[in-house]
Short mmCIF file of C-alpha atoms and ligand atoms in Angstrom, two decimals:
data_model
loop_
_atom_site.label_atom_id
_atom_site.label_comp_id
_atom_site.label_asym_id
_atom_site.label_seq_id
_atom_site.Cartn_x
_atom_site.Cartn_y
_atom_site.Cartn_z
CA MET A 1 1.95 2.17 -2.93
CA ASN A 2 -0.80 -0.35 -2.33
CA LEU A 3 -0.80 -3.70 -4.06
CA HIS A 4 -3.43 -6.18 -5.10
CA GLU A 5 -3.72 -9.37 -3.10
CA TYR A 6 -2.20 -11.46 -5.90
CA GLN A 7 0.81 -9.13 -6.15
CA GLY A 8 1.31 -9.12 -2.38
CA LYS A 9 1.22 -12.90 -2.34
CA GLU A 10 3.76 -13.00 -5.17
CA ILE A 11 6.19 -10.95 -3.07
CA LEU A 12 5.56 -13.05 0.03
CA ALA A 13 6.07 -16.31 -1.85
CA GLY A 14 9.35 -14.93 -3.21
CA PHE A 15 10.65 -14.79 0.36
CA GLY A 16 9.49 -18.29 1.24
CA VAL A 17 6.21 -17.39 2.94
CA ARG A 18 3.65 -20.09 2.26
CA VAL A 19 0.63 -18.64 0.47
CA GLN A 20 -2.64 -19.99 -0.86
CA ARG A 21 -1.78 -20.73 -4.49
CA GLY A 22 -3.57 -18.74 -7.15
CA ILE A 23 -3.46 -17.38 -10.69
CA VAL A 24 -4.80 -14.02 -11.76
CA ALA A 25 -7.44 -13.92 -14.55
CA HIS A 26 -8.88 -11.03 -16.55
CA ASN A 27 -11.86 -12.86 -18.04
CA ALA A 28 -13.88 -16.05 -17.61
CA GLN A 29 -11.81 -18.06 -20.12
CA GLU A 30 -8.59 -17.20 -18.32
CA ALA A 31 -10.27 -18.11 -15.03
CA VAL A 32 -11.17 -21.58 -16.33
CA SER A 33 -7.65 -22.27 -17.58
CA ALA A 34 -6.25 -20.98 -14.30
CA ALA A 35 -8.49 -23.38 -12.39
CA LYS A 36 -7.43 -26.29 -14.63
CA GLN A 37 -3.78 -25.49 -14.07
CA LEU A 38 -4.26 -25.25 -10.30
CA THR A 39 -6.03 -28.60 -10.26
CA GLN A 40 -3.06 -30.13 -12.08
CA GLU A 41 -0.57 -28.59 -9.68
CA THR A 42 -2.37 -29.00 -6.37
CA GLY A 43 -4.98 -31.68 -6.96
CA THR A 44 -7.74 -29.40 -5.68
CA GLY A 45 -11.12 -29.57 -7.37
CA TRP A 46 -12.61 -26.61 -5.54
CA HIS A 47 -11.51 -23.06 -6.19
CA VAL A 48 -12.14 -19.69 -4.67
CA ILE A 49 -12.71 -16.72 -6.98
CA LYS A 50 -11.49 -13.48 -5.43
CA ALA A 51 -12.11 -9.97 -6.74
CA GLN A 52 -8.87 -7.97 -6.96
CA ILE A 53 -9.42 -4.40 -5.84
CA HIS A 54 -7.50 -2.14 -3.49
CA ALA A 55 -9.94 -2.55 -0.61
CA GLY A 56 -10.66 -5.13 2.03
CA GLY A 57 -13.94 -6.60 3.18
CA ARG A 58 -14.40 -8.22 -0.23
CA GLY A 59 -15.86 -11.35 1.28
CA LYS A 60 -18.69 -9.36 2.90
CA GLY A 61 -19.39 -7.52 -0.35
CA GLY A 62 -19.73 -10.69 -2.44
CA GLY A 63 -16.29 -10.49 -4.04
CA VAL A 64 -14.99 -13.82 -2.70
CA LYS A 65 -16.88 -16.92 -3.81
CA LEU A 66 -16.32 -20.64 -3.75
CA ALA A 67 -16.62 -22.69 -6.95
CA LYS A 68 -17.04 -26.46 -6.82
CA ASP A 69 -16.42 -27.13 -10.51
CA LEU A 70 -15.20 -25.46 -13.71
CA LYS A 71 -18.68 -24.39 -14.71
CA GLN A 72 -19.02 -22.43 -11.47
CA VAL A 73 -15.54 -20.97 -11.94
CA GLU A 74 -16.66 -19.63 -15.29
CA GLU A 75 -20.00 -18.32 -13.98
CA LEU A 76 -18.49 -16.62 -10.93
CA ALA A 77 -15.63 -15.05 -12.89
CA GLU A 78 -18.17 -13.78 -15.40
CA GLN A 79 -20.21 -12.33 -12.57
CA ILE A 80 -17.38 -10.77 -10.52
CA ILE A 81 -15.19 -9.32 -13.30
CA GLY A 82 -16.66 -5.99 -14.32
CA MET A 83 -18.85 -5.57 -11.26
CA ASP A 84 -18.67 -2.49 -9.05
CA LEU A 85 -17.85 -4.14 -5.78
CA VAL A 86 -19.12 -2.37 -2.69
CA THR A 87 -17.45 -3.28 0.62
CA PRO A 88 -17.17 -1.50 3.98
CA GLN A 89 -13.84 -0.12 2.70
CA THR A 90 -14.82 1.16 -0.76
CA PRO A 91 -16.53 4.45 -1.64
CA PRO A 92 -20.35 4.04 -1.69
CA GLU A 93 -20.39 3.55 -5.48
CA GLY A 94 -17.91 0.68 -5.12
CA LYS A 95 -14.81 -0.19 -7.07
CA ARG A 96 -14.72 -1.70 -10.56
CA VAL A 97 -13.25 -5.21 -10.56
CA ASN A 98 -10.82 -5.65 -13.47
CA GLN A 99 -9.44 -9.04 -12.51
CA VAL A 100 -9.93 -11.97 -10.18
CA LEU A 101 -7.56 -14.28 -8.41
CA VAL A 102 -8.48 -17.90 -8.98
CA ALA A 103 -7.10 -19.69 -5.93
CA GLU A 104 -6.97 -23.25 -4.61
CA ASP A 105 -9.56 -23.91 -1.94
CA VAL A 106 -7.50 -24.50 1.17
CA TYR A 107 -10.33 -24.99 3.63
CA TYR A 108 -11.41 -28.34 2.17
CA PRO A 109 -15.22 -28.56 2.23
CA GLY A 110 -16.70 -29.79 5.46
CA ASP A 111 -13.41 -29.45 7.30
CA SER A 112 -13.60 -28.23 10.87
CA GLU A 113 -9.91 -28.61 11.72
CA THR A 114 -8.85 -25.29 10.23
CA SER A 115 -8.23 -22.09 12.22
CA GLU A 116 -7.98 -18.52 11.02
CA PHE A 117 -5.55 -16.08 12.63
CA TYR A 118 -4.81 -12.41 12.13
CA MET A 119 -1.28 -11.12 11.61
CA SER A 120 0.17 -7.82 10.52
CA VAL A 121 3.63 -6.30 10.39
CA LEU A 122 3.85 -2.55 10.61
CA LEU A 123 5.90 0.36 11.83
CA ASN A 124 5.01 1.71 15.24
CA ARG A 125 5.97 5.34 14.66
CA ALA A 126 5.68 6.32 18.31
CA LYS A 127 8.25 3.69 19.29
CA GLY A 128 10.30 3.89 16.11
CA ARG A 129 10.14 0.12 15.79
CA ASN A 130 8.47 -2.46 13.64
CA MET A 131 5.97 -4.66 15.32
CA ILE A 132 4.03 -7.79 14.62
CA MET A 133 0.40 -7.63 15.67
CA TYR A 134 -1.51 -10.89 15.82
CA SER A 135 -4.62 -12.49 17.12
CA THR A 136 -6.44 -15.78 17.35
CA GLU A 137 -9.49 -13.93 16.01
CA GLY A 138 -8.63 -14.06 12.32
CA GLY A 139 -10.89 -13.76 9.33
CA MET A 140 -12.97 -11.03 10.95
CA ASP A 141 -12.98 -7.31 11.20
CA ILE A 142 -9.89 -6.67 13.33
CA GLU A 143 -11.07 -3.19 14.30
CA GLU A 144 -14.07 -4.79 15.92
CA VAL A 145 -11.88 -7.30 17.74
CA ALA A 146 -9.71 -4.41 18.98
CA GLU A 147 -12.75 -2.59 20.26
CA LYS A 148 -14.68 -5.43 21.89
CA THR A 149 -11.97 -7.88 22.94
CA PRO A 150 -8.66 -6.01 23.02
CA HIS A 151 -7.05 -8.70 25.20
CA LEU A 152 -7.19 -11.04 22.20
CA ILE A 153 -4.73 -8.90 20.27
CA PHE A 154 -1.02 -9.42 20.93
CA THR A 155 1.98 -7.44 19.80
CA GLU A 156 5.63 -8.27 19.40
CA GLU A 157 8.06 -5.38 19.06
CA ILE A 158 11.21 -5.91 17.05
CA ASP A 159 14.53 -4.37 18.00
CA PRO A 160 15.97 -3.03 14.72
CA ALA A 161 19.54 -3.74 15.87
CA VAL A 162 19.07 -7.50 16.09
CA GLY A 163 15.89 -8.16 14.09
CA LEU A 164 13.22 -10.71 14.90
CA GLN A 165 14.55 -13.23 17.42
CA PRO A 166 13.64 -16.94 17.36
CA PHE A 167 12.14 -16.72 20.87
CA GLN A 168 9.76 -14.06 19.60
CA ALA A 169 8.54 -16.27 16.75
CA ARG A 170 8.02 -19.06 19.30
CA ARG A 171 6.10 -16.76 21.63
CA ILE A 172 3.77 -15.87 18.76
CA ALA A 173 3.13 -19.52 17.91
CA PHE A 174 2.53 -20.24 21.60
CA ASN A 175 0.10 -17.36 22.09
CA LEU A 176 -1.83 -18.56 19.05
CA GLY A 177 -2.35 -21.84 20.89
CA LEU A 178 -0.37 -24.00 18.47
CA SER A 179 1.65 -27.11 19.15
CA GLY A 180 3.58 -29.79 17.28
CA THR A 181 3.97 -29.35 13.52
CA ALA A 182 1.72 -26.30 13.39
CA PHE A 183 3.86 -24.61 16.03
CA LYS A 184 7.04 -25.15 13.98
CA GLU A 185 5.29 -24.10 10.78
CA MET A 186 4.12 -20.89 12.45
CA THR A 187 7.63 -19.94 13.61
CA LYS A 188 8.89 -20.44 10.04
CA PHE A 189 5.95 -18.45 8.67
CA VAL A 190 6.55 -15.54 11.03
CA SER A 191 10.26 -15.28 10.36
CA ALA A 192 9.82 -15.51 6.57
CA LEU A 193 7.08 -12.90 6.79
CA TYR A 194 9.27 -10.50 8.74
CA THR A 195 12.17 -10.98 6.33
CA ALA A 196 9.83 -10.25 3.42
CA TYR A 197 8.61 -7.08 5.16
CA ILE A 198 12.16 -5.77 5.67
CA LYS A 199 13.58 -6.79 2.29
CA SER A 200 10.66 -5.45 0.27
CA ASP A 201 10.75 -2.08 2.12
CA ALA A 202 7.10 -2.48 3.03
CA SER A 203 5.28 -0.22 5.44
CA LEU A 204 2.39 -2.61 6.05
CA PHE A 205 1.65 -6.29 5.71
CA GLU A 206 -1.77 -7.38 6.84
CA ILE A 207 -2.52 -11.06 6.52
CA ASN A 208 -6.11 -11.79 7.48
CA PRO A 209 -6.61 -14.67 7.62
CA VAL A 210 -3.44 -16.63 8.23
CA LEU A 211 -4.75 -20.17 7.95
CA LYS A 212 -3.83 -23.32 9.79
CA THR A 213 -4.97 -26.10 7.48
CA SER A 214 -6.24 -29.44 8.75
CA ASP A 215 -2.84 -30.95 7.88
CA ASP A 216 -1.09 -28.30 9.99
CA LYS A 217 0.27 -26.08 7.25
CA ILE A 218 0.37 -22.35 7.97
CA MET A 219 -0.36 -20.09 5.01
CA ALA A 220 -1.41 -16.62 3.97
CA VAL A 221 -4.93 -16.72 2.52
CA ASP A 222 -5.15 -12.95 2.09
CA ALA A 223 -2.42 -10.30 1.73
CA LYS A 224 -2.71 -6.58 2.05
CA VAL A 225 0.68 -5.08 1.22
CA THR A 226 1.72 -1.42 1.24
CA LEU A 227 5.19 -0.59 -0.03
CA ASP A 228 7.13 2.51 0.94
CA ASP A 229 7.04 4.82 -2.11
CA ASN A 230 10.34 6.38 -1.11
CA ALA A 231 12.08 3.03 -1.40
CA LEU A 232 10.63 2.06 -4.78
CA TYR A 233 13.76 3.20 -6.58
CA ARG A 234 15.41 0.13 -5.08
CA HIS A 235 12.75 -2.20 -6.50
CA LYS A 236 12.27 -1.54 -10.19
CA ASP A 237 10.20 -4.71 -10.55
CA TYR A 238 7.73 -3.60 -7.87
CA ASN A 239 7.17 -0.33 -9.71
CA GLU A 240 5.45 -2.28 -12.46
CA MET A 241 2.90 -3.50 -9.93
CA ARG A 242 1.40 -0.03 -9.61
CA ASP A 243 -2.24 -0.11 -10.77
CA LEU A 244 -3.17 3.47 -11.62
CA ARG A 245 -6.84 2.50 -12.04
CA GLU A 246 -6.96 1.99 -8.28
CA GLU A 247 -5.43 5.33 -7.38
CA ASN A 248 -6.91 8.80 -6.98
CA PRO A 249 -7.01 10.18 -10.57
CA ILE A 250 -6.10 13.73 -9.48
CA GLU A 251 -3.07 12.45 -7.57
CA VAL A 252 -1.98 10.39 -10.57
CA GLU A 253 -2.22 13.44 -12.82
CA ALA A 254 -0.32 15.65 -10.36
CA LYS A 255 2.42 13.09 -10.05
CA ALA A 256 2.80 12.91 -13.83
CA VAL A 257 3.59 16.65 -13.94
CA GLY A 258 5.90 16.45 -10.95
CA LEU A 259 3.64 18.05 -8.35
CA ASN A 260 3.52 16.72 -4.85
CA TYR A 261 -0.26 16.50 -4.31
CA VAL A 262 -2.33 14.62 -1.74
CA ASP A 263 -6.10 14.71 -1.98
CA LEU A 264 -7.97 15.45 1.27
CA ASP A 265 -11.62 15.80 2.25
CA GLY A 266 -11.91 19.55 2.94
CA ASN A 267 -13.05 22.63 1.06
CA VAL A 268 -10.00 24.94 0.89
CA GLY A 269 -7.45 24.19 -1.81
CA CYS A 270 -3.83 25.01 -0.91
CA MET A 271 -0.91 25.88 -3.13
CA VAL A 272 2.29 26.14 -1.16
CA ASN A 273 6.03 25.85 -1.70
CA GLY A 274 7.78 23.52 0.71
CA ALA A 275 6.30 20.64 2.70
CA GLY A 276 6.76 22.33 6.09
CA LEU A 277 4.96 25.46 4.99
CA ALA A 278 2.25 23.29 3.46
CA MET A 279 1.68 21.63 6.85
CA ALA A 280 1.59 25.03 8.60
CA THR A 281 -0.86 26.29 5.98
CA MET A 282 -3.16 23.37 6.60
CA ASP A 283 -3.15 24.23 10.32
CA LEU A 284 -3.92 27.83 9.44
CA ILE A 285 -6.90 26.80 7.34
CA LYS A 286 -8.27 24.68 10.18
CA GLN A 287 -7.84 27.56 12.61
CA ALA A 288 -9.83 29.75 10.25
CA GLY A 289 -12.66 27.24 10.38
CA GLY A 290 -11.97 25.58 7.04
CA GLU A 291 -10.71 22.12 6.15
CA PRO A 292 -7.85 21.66 3.69
CA ALA A 293 -8.96 20.05 0.40
CA ASN A 294 -5.46 18.98 -0.44
CA PHE A 295 -1.79 19.12 0.32
CA LEU A 296 0.11 20.62 -2.60
CA ASP A 297 3.79 21.47 -2.64
CA VAL A 298 4.66 23.22 -5.93
CA GLY A 299 8.35 23.05 -5.06
CA GLY A 300 11.02 25.60 -5.75
CA THR A 301 10.10 26.63 -9.29
CA ALA A 302 6.75 28.35 -9.03
CA ASP A 303 6.67 29.90 -12.51
CA ALA A 304 3.49 30.86 -14.36
CA LYS A 305 3.17 27.50 -16.12
CA ARG A 306 3.56 25.58 -12.92
CA VAL A 307 1.18 27.80 -10.99
CA GLU A 308 -1.41 27.33 -13.73
CA THR A 309 -0.97 23.56 -13.70
CA ALA A 310 -1.35 23.59 -9.92
CA PHE A 311 -4.55 25.67 -10.13
CA ARG A 312 -6.00 23.30 -12.71
CA ILE A 313 -5.25 20.33 -10.52
CA ILE A 314 -6.70 21.91 -7.37
CA LEU A 315 -9.87 22.88 -9.25
CA LYS A 316 -10.50 19.30 -10.39
CA ASP A 317 -11.69 18.67 -6.87
CA PRO A 318 -15.37 19.71 -6.86
CA ASN A 319 -15.31 20.31 -3.08
CA VAL A 320 -12.92 23.27 -3.36
CA LYS A 321 -14.71 26.47 -2.24
CA ALA A 322 -11.63 28.72 -1.95
CA ILE A 323 -7.93 28.55 -2.76
CA LEU A 324 -5.19 29.76 -0.48
CA VAL A 325 -1.83 30.37 -2.12
CA ASN A 326 0.90 30.62 0.48
CA ILE A 327 4.35 31.08 -1.01
CA PHE A 328 7.58 32.03 0.64
CA GLY A 329 9.86 33.76 -1.83
CA GLY A 330 13.39 32.71 -1.14
CA ILE A 331 15.11 31.52 -4.27
CA VAL A 332 11.92 32.11 -6.22
CA ARG A 333 11.00 35.82 -6.13
CA CYS A 334 7.47 36.76 -5.02
CA ASP A 335 6.90 39.09 -7.99
CA ARG A 336 7.57 36.22 -10.39
CA VAL A 337 5.09 34.04 -8.54
CA ALA A 338 2.55 36.89 -8.52
CA GLN A 339 2.98 37.33 -12.25
CA GLY A 340 2.52 33.59 -12.61
CA ILE A 341 -0.75 33.75 -10.68
CA VAL A 342 -2.04 36.70 -12.72
CA ASP A 343 -1.12 35.01 -16.01
CA ALA A 344 -2.59 31.70 -14.94
CA TYR A 345 -5.80 33.43 -13.87
CA LYS A 346 -6.09 35.24 -17.20
CA ASN A 347 -5.33 32.08 -19.20
CA MET A 348 -7.88 30.07 -17.32
CA GLY A 349 -10.65 32.60 -17.64
CA ASP A 350 -13.97 31.25 -16.43
CA SER A 351 -12.64 28.04 -15.02
CA ILE A 352 -11.75 29.80 -11.76
CA GLN A 353 -15.07 30.29 -9.96
CA VAL A 354 -13.83 30.32 -6.38
CA PRO A 355 -12.19 33.10 -4.39
CA ILE A 356 -8.41 33.07 -4.26
CA ILE A 357 -6.38 34.36 -1.34
CA VAL A 358 -2.72 34.92 -2.05
CA ARG A 359 -0.16 35.39 0.64
CA LEU A 360 3.35 36.06 -0.64
CA GLN A 361 6.17 36.68 1.79
CA GLY A 362 9.89 37.07 1.25
CA THR A 363 11.89 38.54 -1.62
CA ASN A 364 9.93 41.32 -3.40
CA ALA A 365 6.75 40.59 -1.44
CA GLU A 366 5.54 44.20 -1.60
CA ILE A 367 6.02 44.44 -5.37
CA ALA A 368 4.14 41.15 -5.65
CA LYS A 369 1.22 42.45 -3.59
CA GLU A 370 1.00 45.55 -5.75
CA LEU A 371 1.05 43.46 -8.88
CA ILE A 372 -1.90 41.42 -7.66
CA ASP A 373 -3.84 44.38 -6.26
CA ASN A 374 -3.46 46.24 -9.57
CA SER A 375 -4.30 43.28 -11.76
CA GLY A 376 -8.04 43.94 -11.49
CA LEU A 377 -8.61 40.26 -10.72
CA ALA A 378 -10.77 38.89 -7.95
CA VAL A 379 -7.77 37.85 -5.92
CA HIS A 380 -7.34 38.80 -2.27
CA SER A 381 -3.77 39.49 -1.31
CA ALA A 382 -2.13 39.29 2.09
CA VAL A 383 1.36 39.64 3.43
CA GLN A 384 0.95 38.27 6.95
CA PHE A 385 -0.08 34.73 7.82
CA GLN A 386 -2.91 35.96 10.07
CA GLU A 387 -4.22 38.29 7.38
CA ALA A 388 -4.47 35.33 5.03
CA ALA A 389 -6.30 33.31 7.68
CA ASP A 390 -8.80 36.11 8.25
CA LYS A 391 -9.45 36.36 4.51
CA VAL A 392 -10.08 32.62 4.33
CA LYS A 393 -12.58 32.94 7.17
CA GLU A 394 -14.23 35.87 5.40
CA VAL A 395 -14.72 34.10 2.07
CA LEU A 396 -15.99 30.91 3.71
CA SER A 397 -18.64 32.65 5.78
P1 GDP B 401 -11.39 -9.91 2.34
O1 GDP B 401 -12.82 -10.16 2.66
O2 GDP B 401 -11.22 -8.78 1.36
O3 GDP B 401 -10.55 -9.72 3.56
O4 GDP B 401 -10.86 -11.20 1.55
P2 GDP B 401 -10.20 -12.57 2.10
O5 GDP B 401 -9.16 -12.99 1.16
O6 GDP B 401 -9.77 -12.43 3.52
O7 GDP B 401 -11.39 -13.59 2.00
C1 GDP B 401 -12.56 -13.45 2.76
C2 GDP B 401 -12.93 -14.75 3.42
O8 GDP B 401 -13.15 -15.74 2.43
C3 GDP B 401 -11.85 -15.34 4.30
O9 GDP B 401 -11.87 -14.82 5.60
C4 GDP B 401 -12.15 -16.80 4.27
O10 GDP B 401 -13.03 -17.12 5.33
C5 GDP B 401 -12.84 -17.01 2.95
N1 GDP B 401 -11.92 -17.74 2.05
C6 GDP B 401 -10.82 -17.28 1.45
N2 GDP B 401 -10.21 -18.27 0.77
C7 GDP B 401 -10.96 -19.37 0.94
C8 GDP B 401 -10.85 -20.72 0.50
O11 GDP B 401 -9.90 -21.14 -0.17
N3 GDP B 401 -11.86 -21.58 0.87
C9 GDP B 401 -12.89 -21.18 1.63
N4 GDP B 401 -13.84 -22.06 1.93
N5 GDP B 401 -13.01 -19.93 2.07
C10 GDP B 401 -12.07 -19.03 1.74
MN1 MN B 402 -8.98 -10.61 4.46
#
């Protein structure tokens, strides 16, 4: 689950990570009162108004703006809330901004003593370890830094048995060129950040920039946080942070009816039972020259109702040019699934405009094939994996 910057910062602050202070606002009036409150608490007169969407590069797209007084806070909030913000990370039509974060300006106008760093914590799957990636080149596009000046990116691997060691935090501060108070502040920042990452069951923290202020404080100015969905049951309060408006609407709908669906870019919709078979089916589609349009595991109970729901969900994706149903009948019998497909097809009438290839294997597979072949519907049936692949190729060409 991805979070908004303001939510990510809330989690970080809860674990003692210093963050740029801010208050979320849903309209211009709220933005003005937020700014007033921040001025009272921090003494700052300048504020930064930051669009809250699930995408980075907001600064480049005009979603992060500096306000020197309350009038500007109001104007900028008015302008940013409701806009469709286009950044290098959004779809071309942009993302609607529903709220802004009104934050204290921590750069202090005219100040040249600040530095911006990059820092992320993530799981290195190849090594099976968490690592901290960091760079002196903060505030910019880190992919570009990685490409042009890879020697400016450092990594620190963490041994899960002992956790982050103090010498590692010191090495990070050293490599970032810090000394004195800033050095100490950085070691504290890094260890609090790593604790937050572990305790919140996150799978990614990306803090770009981490700021060294002119008075040597180290703080998170931005926060991109991804939490591990499988661990959310341990964090009931984080569940409430989910913003469905930011998520893929088809995935949200599938989740609501208990289907395991992931939207992909291709043209062949898949309906499969079991995650392993779903992966194999996606390979099969690629081999046949297609690209999977989705991952969909209907699970163990592929009855008519469920099959119909799954069809409806797959067909919401306008890119789908064919559907491959690949079901292994173990506990669920193939003839029941076949009946489900036939019933769903009949119920849905004209809404199915694309060819369907059905491959049923396992208990009562032959009866199932007969059922489909005799249904009079435009459904291609197959028993073998390869047969199904050939049919996919045929209908795509
Ligand atoms: P992103 O563009 O989506 O990554 O959003 P960020 O939160 O990283 O903000 C973009 C840029 O705005 C940062 O790299 C900073 O340079 C700048 N910025 C953020 N907060 C402040 C602030 O308090 N004062 C000033 N002057 N600039 C800021
Ligand atoms: Mn950023």
